[in-house]
PDB file of C-alpha atoms in Angstrom:
ATOM      1  CA  UNK A   1    -112.166  23.541  40.220  1.00  0.00           C
ATOM      2  CA  UNK A   2    -112.233  24.815  36.614  1.00  0.00           C
ATOM      3  CA  UNK A   3    -111.313  28.427  35.994  1.00  0.00           C
ATOM      4  CA  UNK A   4    -114.244  30.376  34.509  1.00  0.00           C
ATOM      5  CA  UNK A   5    -113.632  31.091  30.835  1.00  0.00           C
ATOM      6  CA  UNK A   6    -110.615  28.759  30.582  1.00  0.00           C
ATOM      7  CA  UNK A   7    -112.323  26.404  28.144  1.00  0.00           C
ATOM      8  CA  UNK A   8    -113.436  29.327  25.955  1.00  0.00           C
ATOM      9  CA  UNK A   9    -109.849  30.735  25.972  1.00  0.00           C
ATOM     10  CA  UNK A  10    -108.484  27.307  25.056  1.00  0.00           C
ATOM     11  CA  UNK A  11    -110.953  26.963  22.156  1.00  0.00           C
ATOM     12  CA  UNK A  12    -110.085  30.468  20.894  1.00  0.00           C
ATOM     13  CA  UNK A  13    -106.341  29.742  21.089  1.00  0.00           C
ATOM     14  CA  UNK A  14    -106.746  26.471  19.158  1.00  0.00           C
ATOM     15  CA  UNK A  15    -108.865  28.149  16.494  1.00  0.00           C
ATOM     16  CA  UNK A  16    -106.285  30.925  16.085  1.00  0.00           C
ATOM     17  CA  UNK A  17    -103.386  28.486  15.851  1.00  0.00           C
ATOM     18  CA  UNK A  18    -105.196  26.313  13.313  1.00  0.00           C
ATOM     19  CA  UNK A  19    -106.084  29.442  11.347  1.00  0.00           C
ATOM     20  CA  UNK A  20    -102.368  30.229  10.981  1.00  0.00           C
ATOM     21  CA  UNK A  21    -101.498  26.763   9.701  1.00  0.00           C
ATOM     22  CA  UNK A  22    -100.509  26.550   6.026  1.00  0.00           C
ATOM     23  CA  UNK A  23    -102.114  24.042   3.687  1.00  0.00           C
ATOM     24  CA  UNK A  24     -98.980  21.880   3.803  1.00  0.00           C
ATOM     25  CA  UNK A  25     -99.435  21.516   7.583  1.00  0.00           C
ATOM     26  CA  UNK A  26     -96.589  23.851   8.600  1.00  0.00           C
ATOM     27  CA  UNK A  27     -96.647  27.071  10.585  1.00  0.00           C
ATOM     28  CA  UNK A  28     -94.452  30.028   9.809  1.00  0.00           C
ATOM     29  CA  UNK A  29     -92.820  31.901  12.623  1.00  0.00           C
ATOM     30  CA  UNK A  30     -89.632  33.068  14.193  1.00  0.00           C
ATOM     31  CA  UNK A  31     -87.670  30.708  16.365  1.00  0.00           C
ATOM     32  CA  UNK A  32     -85.064  32.148  18.664  1.00  0.00           C
ATOM     33  CA  UNK A  33     -82.489  29.745  19.952  1.00  0.00           C
ATOM     34  CA  UNK A  34     -78.786  29.211  20.193  1.00  0.00           C
ATOM     35  CA  UNK A  35     -76.355  30.213  17.487  1.00  0.00           C
ATOM     36  CA  UNK A  36     -75.082  26.655  17.858  1.00  0.00           C
ATOM     37  CA  UNK A  37     -77.377  25.479  15.044  1.00  0.00           C
ATOM     38  CA  UNK A  38     -76.307  28.400  12.858  1.00  0.00           C
ATOM     39  CA  UNK A  39     -72.665  27.531  13.559  1.00  0.00           C
ATOM     40  CA  UNK A  40     -73.286  23.912  12.587  1.00  0.00           C
ATOM     41  CA  UNK A  41     -74.992  25.090   9.382  1.00  0.00           C
ATOM     42  CA  UNK A  42     -71.899  27.124   8.475  1.00  0.00           C
ATOM     43  CA  UNK A  43     -69.658  24.135   9.256  1.00  0.00           C
ATOM     44  CA  UNK A  44     -71.769  21.831   7.059  1.00  0.00           C
ATOM     45  CA  UNK A  45     -71.687  24.380   4.212  1.00  0.00           C
ATOM     46  CA  UNK A  46     -67.903  24.399   4.509  1.00  0.00           C
ATOM     47  CA  UNK A  47     -67.717  20.596   4.483  1.00  0.00           C
ATOM     48  CA  UNK A  48     -69.917  20.546   1.363  1.00  0.00           C
ATOM     49  CA  UNK A  49     -67.685  23.230  -0.191  1.00  0.00           C
ATOM     50  CA  UNK A  50     -70.620  25.597  -0.533  1.00  0.00           C
ATOM     51  CA  UNK A  51     -70.240  29.223   0.430  1.00  0.00           C
ATOM     52  CA  UNK A  52     -73.247  31.331   1.311  1.00  0.00           C
ATOM     53  CA  UNK A  53     -73.872  34.245  -1.022  1.00  0.00           C
ATOM     54  CA  UNK A  54     -72.857  37.640   0.373  1.00  0.00           C
ATOM     55  CA  UNK A  55     -76.346  38.730   1.539  1.00  0.00           C
ATOM     56  CA  UNK A  56     -76.739  35.405   3.387  1.00  0.00           C
ATOM     57  CA  UNK A  57     -73.228  35.703   4.837  1.00  0.00           C
ATOM     58  CA  UNK A  58     -74.025  39.194   6.116  1.00  0.00           C
ATOM     59  CA  UNK A  59     -77.294  37.948   7.634  1.00  0.00           C
ATOM     60  CA  UNK A  60     -75.435  35.156   9.420  1.00  0.00           C
ATOM     61  CA  UNK A  61     -72.875  37.617  10.766  1.00  0.00           C
ATOM     62  CA  UNK A  62     -75.678  39.908  11.931  1.00  0.00           C
ATOM     63  CA  UNK A  63     -77.268  37.009  13.812  1.00  0.00           C
ATOM     64  CA  UNK A  64     -73.962  36.350  15.572  1.00  0.00           C
ATOM     65  CA  UNK A  65     -73.619  40.063  16.408  1.00  0.00           C
ATOM     66  CA  UNK A  66     -77.106  40.276  17.895  1.00  0.00           C
ATOM     67  CA  UNK A  67     -76.780  37.096  19.972  1.00  0.00           C
ATOM     68  CA  UNK A  68     -73.331  37.834  21.418  1.00  0.00           C
ATOM     69  CA  UNK A  69     -73.076  38.371  25.175  1.00  0.00           C
ATOM     70  CA  UNK A  70     -71.319  41.330  26.786  1.00  0.00           C
ATOM     71  CA  UNK A  71     -68.312  39.035  27.363  1.00  0.00           C
ATOM     72  CA  UNK A  72     -67.941  38.456  23.606  1.00  0.00           C
ATOM     73  CA  UNK A  73     -69.295  34.915  23.809  1.00  0.00           C
ATOM     74  CA  UNK A  74     -72.520  33.055  23.087  1.00  0.00           C
ATOM     75  CA  UNK A  75     -74.852  31.068  25.318  1.00  0.00           C
ATOM     76  CA  UNK A  76     -77.028  28.068  24.608  1.00  0.00           C
ATOM     77  CA  UNK A  77     -80.004  30.428  24.310  1.00  0.00           C
ATOM     78  CA  UNK A  78     -80.368  34.240  24.434  1.00  0.00           C
ATOM     79  CA  UNK A  79     -80.832  34.396  28.212  1.00  0.00           C
ATOM     80  CA  UNK A  80     -78.191  31.774  29.046  1.00  0.00           C
ATOM     81  CA  UNK A  81     -74.741  32.404  30.456  1.00  0.00           C
ATOM     82  CA  UNK A  82     -71.787  32.044  28.087  1.00  0.00           C
ATOM     83  CA  UNK A  83     -71.131  28.514  26.854  1.00  0.00           C
ATOM     84  CA  UNK A  84     -67.768  27.078  25.788  1.00  0.00           C
ATOM     85  CA  UNK A  85     -69.609  24.903  23.272  1.00  0.00           C
ATOM     86  CA  UNK A  86     -71.665  27.657  21.638  1.00  0.00           C
ATOM     87  CA  UNK A  87     -68.760  30.116  21.687  1.00  0.00           C
ATOM     88  CA  UNK A  88     -66.217  27.681  20.229  1.00  0.00           C
ATOM     89  CA  UNK A  89     -68.580  26.693  17.419  1.00  0.00           C
ATOM     90  CA  UNK A  90     -69.404  30.353  16.770  1.00  0.00           C
ATOM     91  CA  UNK A  91     -65.711  31.232  16.588  1.00  0.00           C
ATOM     92  CA  UNK A  92     -65.065  28.400  14.133  1.00  0.00           C
ATOM     93  CA  UNK A  93     -68.084  29.430  12.034  1.00  0.00           C
ATOM     94  CA  UNK A  94     -66.975  33.062  11.998  1.00  0.00           C
ATOM     95  CA  UNK A  95     -63.535  32.081  10.768  1.00  0.00           C
ATOM     96  CA  UNK A  96     -65.040  29.779   8.113  1.00  0.00           C
ATOM     97  CA  UNK A  97     -67.122  32.736   6.951  1.00  0.00           C
ATOM     98  CA  UNK A  98     -63.909  34.680   6.373  1.00  0.00           C
ATOM     99  CA  UNK A  99     -63.963  36.802   9.509  1.00  0.00           C
ATOM    100  CA  UNK A 100     -60.424  37.862  10.375  1.00  0.00           C
ATOM    101  CA  UNK A 101     -59.012  36.917  13.806  1.00  0.00           C
ATOM    102  CA  UNK A 102     -58.797  40.601  14.817  1.00  0.00           C
ATOM    103  CA  UNK A 103     -62.442  41.295  13.867  1.00  0.00           C
ATOM    104  CA  UNK A 104     -64.368  42.255  17.015  1.00  0.00           C
ATOM    105  CA  UNK A 105     -66.674  39.222  16.801  1.00  0.00           C
ATOM    106  CA  UNK A 106     -63.881  36.692  16.400  1.00  0.00           C
ATOM    107  CA  UNK A 107     -61.425  38.437  18.725  1.00  0.00           C
ATOM    108  CA  UNK A 108     -63.960  38.682  21.552  1.00  0.00           C
ATOM    109  CA  UNK A 109     -64.843  35.013  21.224  1.00  0.00           C
ATOM    110  CA  UNK A 110     -61.213  33.971  21.136  1.00  0.00           C
ATOM    111  CA  UNK A 111     -60.393  36.033  24.236  1.00  0.00           C
ATOM    112  CA  UNK A 112     -63.349  34.525  26.096  1.00  0.00           C
ATOM    113  CA  UNK A 113     -62.432  30.955  25.085  1.00  0.00           C
ATOM    114  CA  UNK A 114     -58.849  31.492  26.283  1.00  0.00           C
ATOM    115  CA  UNK A 115     -60.082  32.601  29.707  1.00  0.00           C
ATOM    116  CA  UNK A 116     -62.021  29.378  30.252  1.00  0.00           C
ATOM    117  CA  UNK A 117     -60.510  26.393  32.062  1.00  0.00           C
ATOM    118  CA  UNK A 118     -59.657  23.965  29.277  1.00  0.00           C
ATOM    119  CA  UNK A 119     -60.319  26.559  26.536  1.00  0.00           C
ATOM    120  CA  UNK A 120     -61.878  25.009  23.437  1.00  0.00           C
ATOM    121  CA  UNK A 121     -61.150  21.611  24.997  1.00  0.00           C
ATOM    122  CA  UNK A 122     -63.950  22.315  27.483  1.00  0.00           C
ATOM    123  CA  UNK A 123     -66.618  21.658  24.861  1.00  0.00           C
ATOM    124  CA  UNK A 124     -68.751  18.509  25.141  1.00  0.00           C
ATOM    125  CA  UNK A 125     -68.166  15.521  22.885  1.00  0.00           C
ATOM    126  CA  UNK A 126     -70.524  16.834  20.207  1.00  0.00           C
ATOM    127  CA  UNK A 127     -68.214  19.835  19.890  1.00  0.00           C
ATOM    128  CA  UNK A 128     -65.215  17.513  19.630  1.00  0.00           C
ATOM    129  CA  UNK A 129     -67.019  15.794  16.752  1.00  0.00           C
ATOM    130  CA  UNK A 130     -67.356  19.038  14.754  1.00  0.00           C
ATOM    131  CA  UNK A 131     -63.771  20.046  15.503  1.00  0.00           C
ATOM    132  CA  UNK A 132     -62.510  16.623  14.388  1.00  0.00           C
ATOM    133  CA  UNK A 133     -64.563  16.713  11.174  1.00  0.00           C
ATOM    134  CA  UNK A 134     -62.865  20.023  10.371  1.00  0.00           C
ATOM    135  CA  UNK A 135     -59.418  18.605  11.169  1.00  0.00           C
ATOM    136  CA  UNK A 136     -59.004  20.866  14.210  1.00  0.00           C
ATOM    137  CA  UNK A 137     -58.614  17.990  16.647  1.00  0.00           C
ATOM    138  CA  UNK A 138     -57.787  14.305  16.247  1.00  0.00           C
ATOM    139  CA  UNK A 139     -60.690  11.886  15.848  1.00  0.00           C
ATOM    140  CA  UNK A 140     -59.233   9.757  18.668  1.00  0.00           C
ATOM    141  CA  UNK A 141     -60.379  12.474  21.102  1.00  0.00           C
ATOM    142  CA  UNK A 142     -64.009  11.952  20.070  1.00  0.00           C
ATOM    143  CA  UNK A 143     -65.839   9.340  22.122  1.00  0.00           C
ATOM    144  CA  UNK A 144     -66.590   6.301  19.947  1.00  0.00           C
ATOM    145  CA  UNK A 145     -70.140   5.933  18.713  1.00  0.00           C
ATOM    146  CA  UNK A 146     -71.087   2.302  18.261  1.00  0.00           C
ATOM    147  CA  UNK A 147     -72.860   1.313  15.047  1.00  0.00           C
ATOM    148  CA  UNK A 148     -76.514   0.394  15.231  1.00  0.00           C
TER     149      UNK A 148
END
């Protein structure tokens, strides 16, 4: 049985959403997710030998500060428990950004990683890939990816 007013609410929601759409077809808005993507961005910048300017670097560090758990780690999303993958990538990104090992962000992450069974080696294969690209682990530890 249809809910009274549901169709009208649906129509209003669609009209509002379409009203927010830019001419190029995109919508602008905040997306909150894991720092994993931010960490990968920092790693790619490093690989490309591009450093973020200081305001961007500070913004990245602020994002890491805000997303950090009470344990000094990061989860796969803001409400998630700590993740070896997200925390290891965050630690690597922080160090690539010039954060010193004794800085509270880096030190907390390092302590947390060392308390985990397997430490940084507990990350999934995608994490091994990033660590190998950076020369932090041998490529032979990354599962082979067959060509297309």
